[in-house]
Short mmCIF file of C-alpha atoms in Angstrom, two decimals:
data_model
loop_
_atom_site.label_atom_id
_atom_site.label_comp_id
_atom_site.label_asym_id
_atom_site.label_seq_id
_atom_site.Cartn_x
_atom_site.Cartn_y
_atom_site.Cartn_z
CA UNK G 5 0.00 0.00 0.00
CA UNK G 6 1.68 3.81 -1.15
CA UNK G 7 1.44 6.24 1.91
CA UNK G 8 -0.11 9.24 0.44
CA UNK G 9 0.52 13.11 0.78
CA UNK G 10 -1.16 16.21 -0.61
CA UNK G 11 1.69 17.46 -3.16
CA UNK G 12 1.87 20.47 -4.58
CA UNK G 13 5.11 20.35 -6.13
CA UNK G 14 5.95 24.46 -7.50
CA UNK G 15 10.21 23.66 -7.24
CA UNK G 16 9.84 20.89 -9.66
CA UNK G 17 7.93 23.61 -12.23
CA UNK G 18 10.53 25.67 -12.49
CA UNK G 19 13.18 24.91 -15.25
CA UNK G 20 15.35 21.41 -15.64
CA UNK G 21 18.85 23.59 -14.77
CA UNK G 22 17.77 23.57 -11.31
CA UNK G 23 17.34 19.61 -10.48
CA UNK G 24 17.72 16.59 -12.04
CA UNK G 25 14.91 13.96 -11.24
CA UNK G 26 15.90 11.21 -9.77
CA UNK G 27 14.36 8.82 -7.46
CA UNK G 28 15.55 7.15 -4.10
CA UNK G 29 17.27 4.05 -4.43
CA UNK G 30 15.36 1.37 -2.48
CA UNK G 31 16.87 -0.06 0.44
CA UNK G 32 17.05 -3.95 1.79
CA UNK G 33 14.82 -4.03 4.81
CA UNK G 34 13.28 -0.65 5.85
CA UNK G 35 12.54 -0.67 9.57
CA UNK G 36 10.43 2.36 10.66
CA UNK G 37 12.78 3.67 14.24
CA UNK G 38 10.80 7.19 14.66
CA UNK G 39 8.12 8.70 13.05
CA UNK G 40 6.63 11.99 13.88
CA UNK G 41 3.15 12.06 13.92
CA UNK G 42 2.31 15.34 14.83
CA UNK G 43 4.39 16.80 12.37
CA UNK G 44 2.82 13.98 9.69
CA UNK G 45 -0.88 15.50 11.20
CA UNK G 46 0.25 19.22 10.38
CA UNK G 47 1.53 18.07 7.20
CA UNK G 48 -1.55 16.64 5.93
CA UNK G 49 -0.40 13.20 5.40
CA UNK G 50 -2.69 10.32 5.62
CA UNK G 51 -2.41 7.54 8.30
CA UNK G 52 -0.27 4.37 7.76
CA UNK G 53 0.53 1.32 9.02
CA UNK G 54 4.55 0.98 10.22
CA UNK G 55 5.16 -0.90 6.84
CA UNK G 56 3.79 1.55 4.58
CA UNK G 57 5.60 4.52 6.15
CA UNK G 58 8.90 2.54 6.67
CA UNK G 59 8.77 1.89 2.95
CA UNK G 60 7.51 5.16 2.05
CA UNK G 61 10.16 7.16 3.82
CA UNK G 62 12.98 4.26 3.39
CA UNK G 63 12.99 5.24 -0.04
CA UNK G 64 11.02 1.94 -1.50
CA UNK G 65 7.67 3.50 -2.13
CA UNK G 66 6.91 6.94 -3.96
CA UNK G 67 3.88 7.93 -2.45
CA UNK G 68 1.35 9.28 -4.62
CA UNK G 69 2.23 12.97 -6.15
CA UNK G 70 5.35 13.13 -5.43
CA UNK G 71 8.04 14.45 -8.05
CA UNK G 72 11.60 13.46 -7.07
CA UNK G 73 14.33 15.04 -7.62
CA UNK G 74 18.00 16.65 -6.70
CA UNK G 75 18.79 20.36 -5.99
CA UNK G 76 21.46 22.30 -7.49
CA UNK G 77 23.61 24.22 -5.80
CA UNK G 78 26.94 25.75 -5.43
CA UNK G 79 28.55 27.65 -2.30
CA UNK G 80 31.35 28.68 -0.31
CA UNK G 81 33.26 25.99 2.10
CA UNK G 82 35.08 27.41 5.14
CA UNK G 83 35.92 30.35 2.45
CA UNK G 84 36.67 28.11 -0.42
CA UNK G 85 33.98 28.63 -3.50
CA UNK G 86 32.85 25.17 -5.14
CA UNK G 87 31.18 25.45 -8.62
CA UNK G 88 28.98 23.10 -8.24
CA UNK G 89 27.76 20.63 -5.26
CA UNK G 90 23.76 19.74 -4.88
CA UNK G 91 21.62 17.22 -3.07
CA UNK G 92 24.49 14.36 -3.08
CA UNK G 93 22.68 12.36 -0.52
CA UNK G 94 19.04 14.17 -0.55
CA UNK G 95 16.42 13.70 -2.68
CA UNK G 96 12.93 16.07 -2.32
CA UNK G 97 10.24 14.37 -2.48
CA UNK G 98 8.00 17.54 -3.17
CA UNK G 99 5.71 19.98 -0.85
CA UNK G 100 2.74 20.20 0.87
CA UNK G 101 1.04 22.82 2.15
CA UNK G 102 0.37 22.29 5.62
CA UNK G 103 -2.09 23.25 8.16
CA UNK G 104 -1.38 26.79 8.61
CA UNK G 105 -1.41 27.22 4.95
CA UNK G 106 2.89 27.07 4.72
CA UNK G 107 4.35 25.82 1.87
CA UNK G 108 6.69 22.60 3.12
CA UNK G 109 9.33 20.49 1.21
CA UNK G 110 9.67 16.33 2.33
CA UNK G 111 12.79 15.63 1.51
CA UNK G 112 14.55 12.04 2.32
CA UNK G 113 18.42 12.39 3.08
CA UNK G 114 20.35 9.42 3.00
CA UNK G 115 17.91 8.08 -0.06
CA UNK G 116 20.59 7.01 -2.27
CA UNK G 117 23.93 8.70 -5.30
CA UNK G 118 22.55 11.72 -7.44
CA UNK G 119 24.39 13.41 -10.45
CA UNK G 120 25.65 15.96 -7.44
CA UNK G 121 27.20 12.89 -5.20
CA UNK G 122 30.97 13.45 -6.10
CA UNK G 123 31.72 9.98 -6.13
CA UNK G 124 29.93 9.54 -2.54
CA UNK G 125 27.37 6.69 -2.03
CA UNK G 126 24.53 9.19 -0.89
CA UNK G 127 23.95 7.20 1.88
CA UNK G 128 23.75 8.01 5.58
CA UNK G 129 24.32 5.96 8.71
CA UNK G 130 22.36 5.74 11.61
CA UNK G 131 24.17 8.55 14.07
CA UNK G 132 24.30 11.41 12.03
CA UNK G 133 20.17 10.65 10.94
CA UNK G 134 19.35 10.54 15.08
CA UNK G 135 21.44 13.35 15.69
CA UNK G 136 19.81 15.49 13.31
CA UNK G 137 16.30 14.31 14.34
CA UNK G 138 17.22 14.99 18.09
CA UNK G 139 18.56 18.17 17.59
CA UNK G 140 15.89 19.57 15.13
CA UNK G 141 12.98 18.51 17.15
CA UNK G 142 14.88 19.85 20.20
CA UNK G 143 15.40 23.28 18.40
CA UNK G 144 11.87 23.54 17.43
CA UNK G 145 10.79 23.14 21.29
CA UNK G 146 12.98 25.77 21.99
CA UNK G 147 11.10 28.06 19.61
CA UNK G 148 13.96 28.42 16.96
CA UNK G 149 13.42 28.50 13.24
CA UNK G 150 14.32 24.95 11.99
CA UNK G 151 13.54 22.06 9.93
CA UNK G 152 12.37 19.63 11.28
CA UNK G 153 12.60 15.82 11.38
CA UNK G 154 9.69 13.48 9.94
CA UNK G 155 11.16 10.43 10.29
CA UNK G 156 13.79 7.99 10.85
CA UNK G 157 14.55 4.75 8.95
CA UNK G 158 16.78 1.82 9.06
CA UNK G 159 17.97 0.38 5.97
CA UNK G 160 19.07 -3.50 6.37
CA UNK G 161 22.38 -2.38 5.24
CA UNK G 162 25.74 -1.57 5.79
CA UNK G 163 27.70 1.28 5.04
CA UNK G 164 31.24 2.14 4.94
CA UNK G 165 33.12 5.25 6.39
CA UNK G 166 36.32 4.25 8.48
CA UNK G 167 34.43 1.07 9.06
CA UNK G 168 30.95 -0.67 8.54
CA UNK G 169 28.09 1.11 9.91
CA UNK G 170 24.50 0.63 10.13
CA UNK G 171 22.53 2.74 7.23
CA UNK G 172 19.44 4.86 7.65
CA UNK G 173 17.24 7.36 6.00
CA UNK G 174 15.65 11.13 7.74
CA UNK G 175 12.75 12.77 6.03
CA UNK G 176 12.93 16.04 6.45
CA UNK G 177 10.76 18.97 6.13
CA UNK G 178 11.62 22.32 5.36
CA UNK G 179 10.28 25.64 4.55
CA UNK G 180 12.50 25.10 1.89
CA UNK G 181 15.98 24.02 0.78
CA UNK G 182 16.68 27.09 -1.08
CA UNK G 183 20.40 28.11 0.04
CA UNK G 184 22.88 31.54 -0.64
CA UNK G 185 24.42 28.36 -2.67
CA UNK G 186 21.13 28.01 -4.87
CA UNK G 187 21.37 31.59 -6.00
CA UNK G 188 25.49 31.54 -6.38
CA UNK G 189 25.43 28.28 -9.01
CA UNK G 190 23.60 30.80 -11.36
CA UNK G 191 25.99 34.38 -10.63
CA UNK G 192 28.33 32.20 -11.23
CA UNK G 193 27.81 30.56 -14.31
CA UNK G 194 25.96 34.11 -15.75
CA UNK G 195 22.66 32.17 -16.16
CA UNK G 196 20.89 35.39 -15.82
CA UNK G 197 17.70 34.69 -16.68
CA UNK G 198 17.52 31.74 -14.19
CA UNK G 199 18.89 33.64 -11.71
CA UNK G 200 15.71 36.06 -11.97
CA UNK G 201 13.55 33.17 -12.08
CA UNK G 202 14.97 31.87 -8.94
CA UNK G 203 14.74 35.27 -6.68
CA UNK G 204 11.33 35.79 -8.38
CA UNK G 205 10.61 32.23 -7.10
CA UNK G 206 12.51 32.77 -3.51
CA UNK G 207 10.37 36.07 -3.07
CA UNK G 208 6.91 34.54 -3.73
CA UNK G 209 7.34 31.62 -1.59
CA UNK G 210 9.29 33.06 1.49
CA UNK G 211 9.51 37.01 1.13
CA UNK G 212 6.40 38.41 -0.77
CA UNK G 213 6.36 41.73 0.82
CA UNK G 214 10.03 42.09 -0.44
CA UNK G 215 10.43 44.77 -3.55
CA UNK G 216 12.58 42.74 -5.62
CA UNK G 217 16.07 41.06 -5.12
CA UNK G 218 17.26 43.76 -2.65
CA UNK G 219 14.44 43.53 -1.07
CA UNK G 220 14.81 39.83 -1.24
CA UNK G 221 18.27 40.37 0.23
CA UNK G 222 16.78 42.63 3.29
CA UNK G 223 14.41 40.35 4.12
CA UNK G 224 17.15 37.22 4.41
CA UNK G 225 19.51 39.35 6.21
CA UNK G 226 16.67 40.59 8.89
CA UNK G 227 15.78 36.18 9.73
CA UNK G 228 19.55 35.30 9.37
CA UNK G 229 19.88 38.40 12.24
CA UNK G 230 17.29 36.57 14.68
CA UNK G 231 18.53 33.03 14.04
CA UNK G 232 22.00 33.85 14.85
CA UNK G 233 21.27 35.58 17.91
CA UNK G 234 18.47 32.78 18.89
CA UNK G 235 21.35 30.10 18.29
CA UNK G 236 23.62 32.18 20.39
CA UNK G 237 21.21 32.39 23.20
CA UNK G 238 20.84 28.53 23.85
CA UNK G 239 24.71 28.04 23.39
CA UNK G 240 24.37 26.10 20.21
CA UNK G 241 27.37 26.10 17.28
CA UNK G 242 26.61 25.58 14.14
CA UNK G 243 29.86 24.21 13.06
CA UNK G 244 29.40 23.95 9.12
CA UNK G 245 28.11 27.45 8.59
CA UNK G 246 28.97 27.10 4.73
CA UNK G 247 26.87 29.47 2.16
CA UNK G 248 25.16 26.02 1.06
CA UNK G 249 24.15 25.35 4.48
CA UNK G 250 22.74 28.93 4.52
CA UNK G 251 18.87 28.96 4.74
CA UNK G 252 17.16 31.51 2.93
CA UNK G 253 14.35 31.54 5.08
CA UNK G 254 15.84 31.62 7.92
CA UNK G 255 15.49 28.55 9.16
CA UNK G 256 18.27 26.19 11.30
CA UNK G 257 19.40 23.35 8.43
CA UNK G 258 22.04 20.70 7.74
CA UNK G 259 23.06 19.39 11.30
CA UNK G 260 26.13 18.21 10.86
CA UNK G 261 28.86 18.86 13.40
CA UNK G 262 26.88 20.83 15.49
CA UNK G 263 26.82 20.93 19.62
CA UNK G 264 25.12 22.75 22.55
CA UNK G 265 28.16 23.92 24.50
CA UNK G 266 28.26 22.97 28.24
CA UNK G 267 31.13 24.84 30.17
CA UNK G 268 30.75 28.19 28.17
CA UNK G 269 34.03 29.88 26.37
CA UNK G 270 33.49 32.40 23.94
CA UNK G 271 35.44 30.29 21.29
CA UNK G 272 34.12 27.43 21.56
CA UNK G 273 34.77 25.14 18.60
CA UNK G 274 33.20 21.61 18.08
CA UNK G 275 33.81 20.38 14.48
CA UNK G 276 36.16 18.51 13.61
CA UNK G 277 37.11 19.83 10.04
CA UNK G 278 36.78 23.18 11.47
CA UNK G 279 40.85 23.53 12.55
CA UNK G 280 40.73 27.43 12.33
CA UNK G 281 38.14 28.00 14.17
CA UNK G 282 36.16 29.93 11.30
CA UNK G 283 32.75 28.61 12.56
CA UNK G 284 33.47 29.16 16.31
CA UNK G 285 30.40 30.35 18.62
CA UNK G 286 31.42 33.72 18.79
CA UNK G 287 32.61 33.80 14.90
CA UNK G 288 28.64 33.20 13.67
CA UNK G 289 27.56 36.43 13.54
CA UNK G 290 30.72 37.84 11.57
CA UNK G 291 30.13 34.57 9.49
CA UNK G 292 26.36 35.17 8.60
CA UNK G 293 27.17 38.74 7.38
CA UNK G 294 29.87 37.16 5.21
CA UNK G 295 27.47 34.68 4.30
CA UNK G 296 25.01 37.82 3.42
CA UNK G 297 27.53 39.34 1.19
CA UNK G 298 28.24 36.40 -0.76
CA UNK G 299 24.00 36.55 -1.79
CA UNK G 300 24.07 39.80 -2.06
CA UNK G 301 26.71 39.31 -4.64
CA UNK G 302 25.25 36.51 -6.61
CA UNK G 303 21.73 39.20 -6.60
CA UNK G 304 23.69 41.93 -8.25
CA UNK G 305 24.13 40.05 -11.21
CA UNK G 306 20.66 40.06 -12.36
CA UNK G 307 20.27 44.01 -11.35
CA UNK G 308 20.62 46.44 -14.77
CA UNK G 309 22.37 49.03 -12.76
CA UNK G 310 25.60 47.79 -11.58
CA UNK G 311 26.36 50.57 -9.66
CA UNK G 312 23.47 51.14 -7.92
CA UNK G 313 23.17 47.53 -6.55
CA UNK G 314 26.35 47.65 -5.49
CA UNK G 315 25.55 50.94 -3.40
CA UNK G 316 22.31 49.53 -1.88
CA UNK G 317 23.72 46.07 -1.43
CA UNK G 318 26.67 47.24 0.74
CA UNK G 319 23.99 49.48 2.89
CA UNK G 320 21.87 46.04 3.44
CA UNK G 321 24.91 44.13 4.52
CA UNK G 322 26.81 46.44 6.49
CA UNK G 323 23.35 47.10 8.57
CA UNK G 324 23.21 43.90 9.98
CA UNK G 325 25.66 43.52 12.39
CA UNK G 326 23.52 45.94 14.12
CA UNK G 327 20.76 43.69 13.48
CA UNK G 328 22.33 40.88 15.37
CA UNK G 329 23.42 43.16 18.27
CA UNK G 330 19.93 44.28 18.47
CA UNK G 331 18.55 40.56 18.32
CA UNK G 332 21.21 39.31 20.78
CA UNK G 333 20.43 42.15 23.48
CA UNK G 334 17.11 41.03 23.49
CA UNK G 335 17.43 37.84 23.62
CA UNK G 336 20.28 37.65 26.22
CA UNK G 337 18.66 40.31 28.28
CA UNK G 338 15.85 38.20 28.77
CA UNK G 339 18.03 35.55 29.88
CA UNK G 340 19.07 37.58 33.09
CA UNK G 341 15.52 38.99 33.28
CA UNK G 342 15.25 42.22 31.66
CA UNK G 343 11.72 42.31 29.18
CA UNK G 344 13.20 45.03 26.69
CA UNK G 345 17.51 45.14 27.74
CA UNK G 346 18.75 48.67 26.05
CA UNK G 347 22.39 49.25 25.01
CA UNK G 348 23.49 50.17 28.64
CA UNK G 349 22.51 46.78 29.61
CA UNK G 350 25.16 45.03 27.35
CA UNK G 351 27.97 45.74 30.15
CA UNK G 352 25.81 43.65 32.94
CA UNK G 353 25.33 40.59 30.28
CA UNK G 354 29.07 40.35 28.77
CA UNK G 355 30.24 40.67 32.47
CA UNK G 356 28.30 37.33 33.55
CA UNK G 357 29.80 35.88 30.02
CA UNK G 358 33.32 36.75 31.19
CA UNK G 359 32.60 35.44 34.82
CA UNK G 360 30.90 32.21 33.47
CA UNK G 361 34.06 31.34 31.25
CA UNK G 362 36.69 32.47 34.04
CA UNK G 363 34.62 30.08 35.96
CA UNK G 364 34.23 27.30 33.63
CA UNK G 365 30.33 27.59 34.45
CA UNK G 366 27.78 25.60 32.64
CA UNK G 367 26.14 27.49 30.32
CA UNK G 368 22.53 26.26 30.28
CA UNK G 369 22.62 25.35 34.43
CA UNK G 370 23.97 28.69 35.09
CA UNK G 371 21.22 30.95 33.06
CA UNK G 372 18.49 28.67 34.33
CA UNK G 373 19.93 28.80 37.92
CA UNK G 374 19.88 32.67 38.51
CA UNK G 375 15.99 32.39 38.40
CA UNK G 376 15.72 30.24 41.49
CA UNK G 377 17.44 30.76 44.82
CA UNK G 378 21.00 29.27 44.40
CA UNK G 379 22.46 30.55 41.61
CA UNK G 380 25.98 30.82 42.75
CA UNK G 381 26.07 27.24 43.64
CA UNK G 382 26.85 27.06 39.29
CA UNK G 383 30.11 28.98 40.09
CA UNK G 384 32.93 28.44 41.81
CA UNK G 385 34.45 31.92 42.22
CA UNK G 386 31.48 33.08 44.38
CA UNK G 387 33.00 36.34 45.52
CA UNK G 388 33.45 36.77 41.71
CA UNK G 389 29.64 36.08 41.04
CA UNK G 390 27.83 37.51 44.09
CA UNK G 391 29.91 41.31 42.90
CA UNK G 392 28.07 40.59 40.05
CA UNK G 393 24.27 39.74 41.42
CA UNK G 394 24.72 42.75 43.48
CA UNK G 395 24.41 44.98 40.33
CA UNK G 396 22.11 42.46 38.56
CA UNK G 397 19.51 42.86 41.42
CA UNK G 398 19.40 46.39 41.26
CA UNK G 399 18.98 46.59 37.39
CA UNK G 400 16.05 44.10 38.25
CA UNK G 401 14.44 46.12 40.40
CA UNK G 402 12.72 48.08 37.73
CA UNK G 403 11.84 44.65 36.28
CA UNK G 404 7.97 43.56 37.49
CA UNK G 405 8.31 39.81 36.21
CA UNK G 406 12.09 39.24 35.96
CA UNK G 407 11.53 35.32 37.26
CA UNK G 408 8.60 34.54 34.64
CA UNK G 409 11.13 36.00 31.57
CA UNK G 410 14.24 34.41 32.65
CA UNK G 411 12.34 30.88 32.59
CA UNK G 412 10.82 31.75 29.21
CA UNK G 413 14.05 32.54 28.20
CA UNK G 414 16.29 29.81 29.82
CA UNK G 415 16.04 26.20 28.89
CA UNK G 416 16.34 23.33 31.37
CA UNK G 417 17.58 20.93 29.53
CA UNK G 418 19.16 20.80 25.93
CA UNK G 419 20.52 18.08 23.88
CA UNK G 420 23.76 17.63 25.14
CA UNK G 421 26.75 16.12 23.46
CA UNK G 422 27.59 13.22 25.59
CA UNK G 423 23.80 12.08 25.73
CA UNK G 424 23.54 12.30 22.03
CA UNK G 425 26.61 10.06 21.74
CA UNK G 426 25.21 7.87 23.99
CA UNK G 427 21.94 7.24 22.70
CA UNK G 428 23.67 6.60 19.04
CA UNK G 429 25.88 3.98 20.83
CA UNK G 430 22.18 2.65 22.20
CA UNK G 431 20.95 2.46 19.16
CA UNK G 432 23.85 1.05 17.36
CA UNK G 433 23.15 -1.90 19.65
CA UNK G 434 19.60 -2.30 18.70
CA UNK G 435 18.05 -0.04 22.24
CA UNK G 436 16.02 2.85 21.19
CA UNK G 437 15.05 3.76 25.17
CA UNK G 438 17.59 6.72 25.09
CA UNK G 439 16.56 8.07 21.96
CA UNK G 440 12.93 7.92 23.20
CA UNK G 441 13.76 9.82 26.63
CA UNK G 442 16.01 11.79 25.53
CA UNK G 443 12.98 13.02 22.61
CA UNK G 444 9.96 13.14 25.33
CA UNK G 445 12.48 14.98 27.67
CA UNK G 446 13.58 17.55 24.96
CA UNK G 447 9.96 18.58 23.66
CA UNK G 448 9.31 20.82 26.67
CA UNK G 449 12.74 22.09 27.48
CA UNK G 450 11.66 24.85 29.65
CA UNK G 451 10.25 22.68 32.46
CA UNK G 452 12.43 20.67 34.84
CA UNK G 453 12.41 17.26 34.16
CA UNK G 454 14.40 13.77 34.31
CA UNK G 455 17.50 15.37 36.64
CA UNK G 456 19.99 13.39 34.98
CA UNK G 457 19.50 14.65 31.99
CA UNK G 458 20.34 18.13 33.02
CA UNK G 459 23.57 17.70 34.61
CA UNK G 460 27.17 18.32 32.77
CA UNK G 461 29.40 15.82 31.43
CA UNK G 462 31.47 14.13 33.35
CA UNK G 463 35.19 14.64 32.54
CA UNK G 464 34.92 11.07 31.30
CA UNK G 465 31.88 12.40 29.02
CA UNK G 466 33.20 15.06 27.59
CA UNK G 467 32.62 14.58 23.60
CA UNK G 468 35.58 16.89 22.43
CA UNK G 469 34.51 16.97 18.80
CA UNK G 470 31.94 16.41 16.48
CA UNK G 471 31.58 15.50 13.36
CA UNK G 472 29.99 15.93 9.68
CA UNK G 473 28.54 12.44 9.58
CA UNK G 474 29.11 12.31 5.18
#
């Protein structure tokens, strides 16, 4: 029996250079590991048996109205510009338009080679396709623009990195895939006129308010200004913050190397291809404005006057640092309790910063500590901290609800490194308990749950690095 969804496919109208249709390679023995069914209710999709979605989303079964295919795309890699990559391991399925009348790509990574897979088998294996399902659904509980995760498959088969590996397939859903990379394929091959088509397209779906493609551009650098400043303020890193893993609408995608920091330090680096430290968690917001003017140079080339793109472009771009100081003061003031934080607020904030990382202090613990009544148990220099809560309290003291904001604003519990390591080790083995607490824990991070899952790493924990899982 097919699994059916309400497609209405509008990327797969638009003209051949952009995809090549392909479908998913089908798989030995799809086993269905997590499906999300409220997501699958939102989406419109009809109800199925465990076989019929396991088959569907394995890759086996098209379902009806769907219109394969692979995404080009170029983009720049820690700096480096690549002509040409696309969906190696992804295939779209198509959209839907879901309940609150959003347009929504299913897309199934892990499905299987394209034309774009560089030699690579397109498959994934099973820890990088629970990470990313973990991490999404956790940053959509924490109210941060992401895609999210659909479902998880396991394929029957092995796969082979540094050694044999258990495969598996995500569906994943998506405003959209469009990327900075989408638009710089085109600017840089001087395919015009499907350059147009494309910000014509990106405009109508995400942006229509926006007055053409630097319009388009304001309106990408405005969400790229809040999602940096939302990652920052949960102490997550990115760590692949490549133009084709650049979202243009604003939305959290491609989870590869990416971790919640515990112990907090400015510099904080988790990927393990990232040996410069380009994508570090204090780098992010100079890297989305880089990220920014690489679109806003691939927009340009469709504009008749040069010169006065150019002019307007550099205005859009060199605005938004302010936008993501302006994001991150709200969002960080809220963390210590302030409703609306001004500029003379920024002092107070970047001193607790500077006293958590002297301190080694948990990030998450320490912000969700100072609302209850023993906040300087999360540091050991308390002399340090308590110099600092004396000016804290009396900035608060113009507050009226400074406890109800800082736990609106501070999660209890986030997906932490060593638990995520530990529940792909689980499942390696067959046990999908720890995925399943560590998912029912995670979907309402703001209340105080299973203890255990709150606490640090042990020094025997610690997961130094991550990594891409391709």
């Amino acid at each position: 029996m097919t699994f059916n969804a309400p497609f209405d496919n509008s990327f797969a109208a638009l003209p051949d250079g952009f995809y090549t249709r392909i479908t998913p390679t089908p798989v030995a023995d799809p086993k269905l590991l997590a499906f999300n069914a409220d997501l699958a209710k939102t989406l419109g999709l009809a109800e199925a048996g465990t076989d019929d979605l396991a088959f569907t989303f394995g890759g086996n079964e098209l379902p009806q109205g769907a219109d394969p295919l692979a995404q080009l795309y170029a983009g720049h890699q820690f700096g480096n510009y690549n002509p040409q990559l696309g969906d190696g391991r992804a295939i779209l399925l198509g959209e839907v338009i879901d309940s609150t009348g959003q347009r929504r790509d299913i897309q199934l990574k892990g499905s299987g080679p394209t034309p774009y897979s560089r030699g690579g088998d397109g498959r994934a294996w099973l820890g990088p396709v629970l990470r990313e399902y973990v991490v999404s659904e956790a940053m959509h509980a924490l109210g941060i623009p992401t895609t999210r995760a659909l479902a998880a498959v396991a394929t029957g088969e092995q796969i082979y990195r540094e050694t044999a590996l258990p495969g598996a397939v995500l569906t994943r859903v998506a405003a959209s895939h469009l990327r900075v990379g989408t638009f710089q394929v085109f600017a840089h091959r001087g395919e015009v006129e499907n350059l147009r088509t494309l910000t014509d397209y990106a405009i109508k779906r995400h942006y229509p308010q926006a007055d053409g493609p630097m319009g388009l551009l304001r309106a990408v650098c405005a969400a790229q200004a809040d999602l940096i400043a939302a990652w920052m303020s949960v102490g997550f890193i990115h760590g692949v913050m490549n133009t084709d893993n650049c979202s243009i609408s604003g939305e959290t995608i491609d989870y590869g190397p990416c971790a919640f920091m515990d112990a907090f330090h400015a510099n904080r680096v988790f990927s393990s291809i990232d040996r410069q430290g380009r994508y570090a968690f204090s780098n992010q917001p100079q890297i989305a404005v880089w990220n920014m003017a690489q679109l806003a140079t691939a927009l340009i080339q469709q504009m008749d006057d040069a010169d006065a793109a150019v002019a307007e472009a550099t205005e859009i771009v060199h605005a938004m640092p302010a936008l993501i100081e302006a994001a991150w003061l709200k969002r960080f003031g809220a963390k210590i309790g302030i409703a609306n934080a001004q500029p003379d607020d920024t002092p107070l904030i970047e001193d607790l910063l500077s006293l958590m990382q002297q301190d080694g202090a948990d990030f998450t613990n320490a912000f969700r500590a100072l609302s209850g009544d023993a906040a300087q148990d999360q540091f050991t220099d308390r002399d340090g901290f308590v110099a600092w809560q004396e000016k804290w309290q009396a900035r608060l003291a113009s507050e009226p609800d400074a406890k109800t904001v800082m736990q609106s604003a501070n999660p209890a519990i986030i997906p932490r490194n060593h638990r995520i390591e530990q529940m792909i080790q689980a499942a390696v083995a067959g046990d999908m308990a720890p995925f399943e607490r560590l998912m029912n824990a995670l979907a309402t991070p703001y209340q105080t749950t299973d203890a255990d899952l709150h606490r640090p790493p042990t020094e025997q924990e610690i997961v130094p690095a991550t990594f891409c899982g391709t």
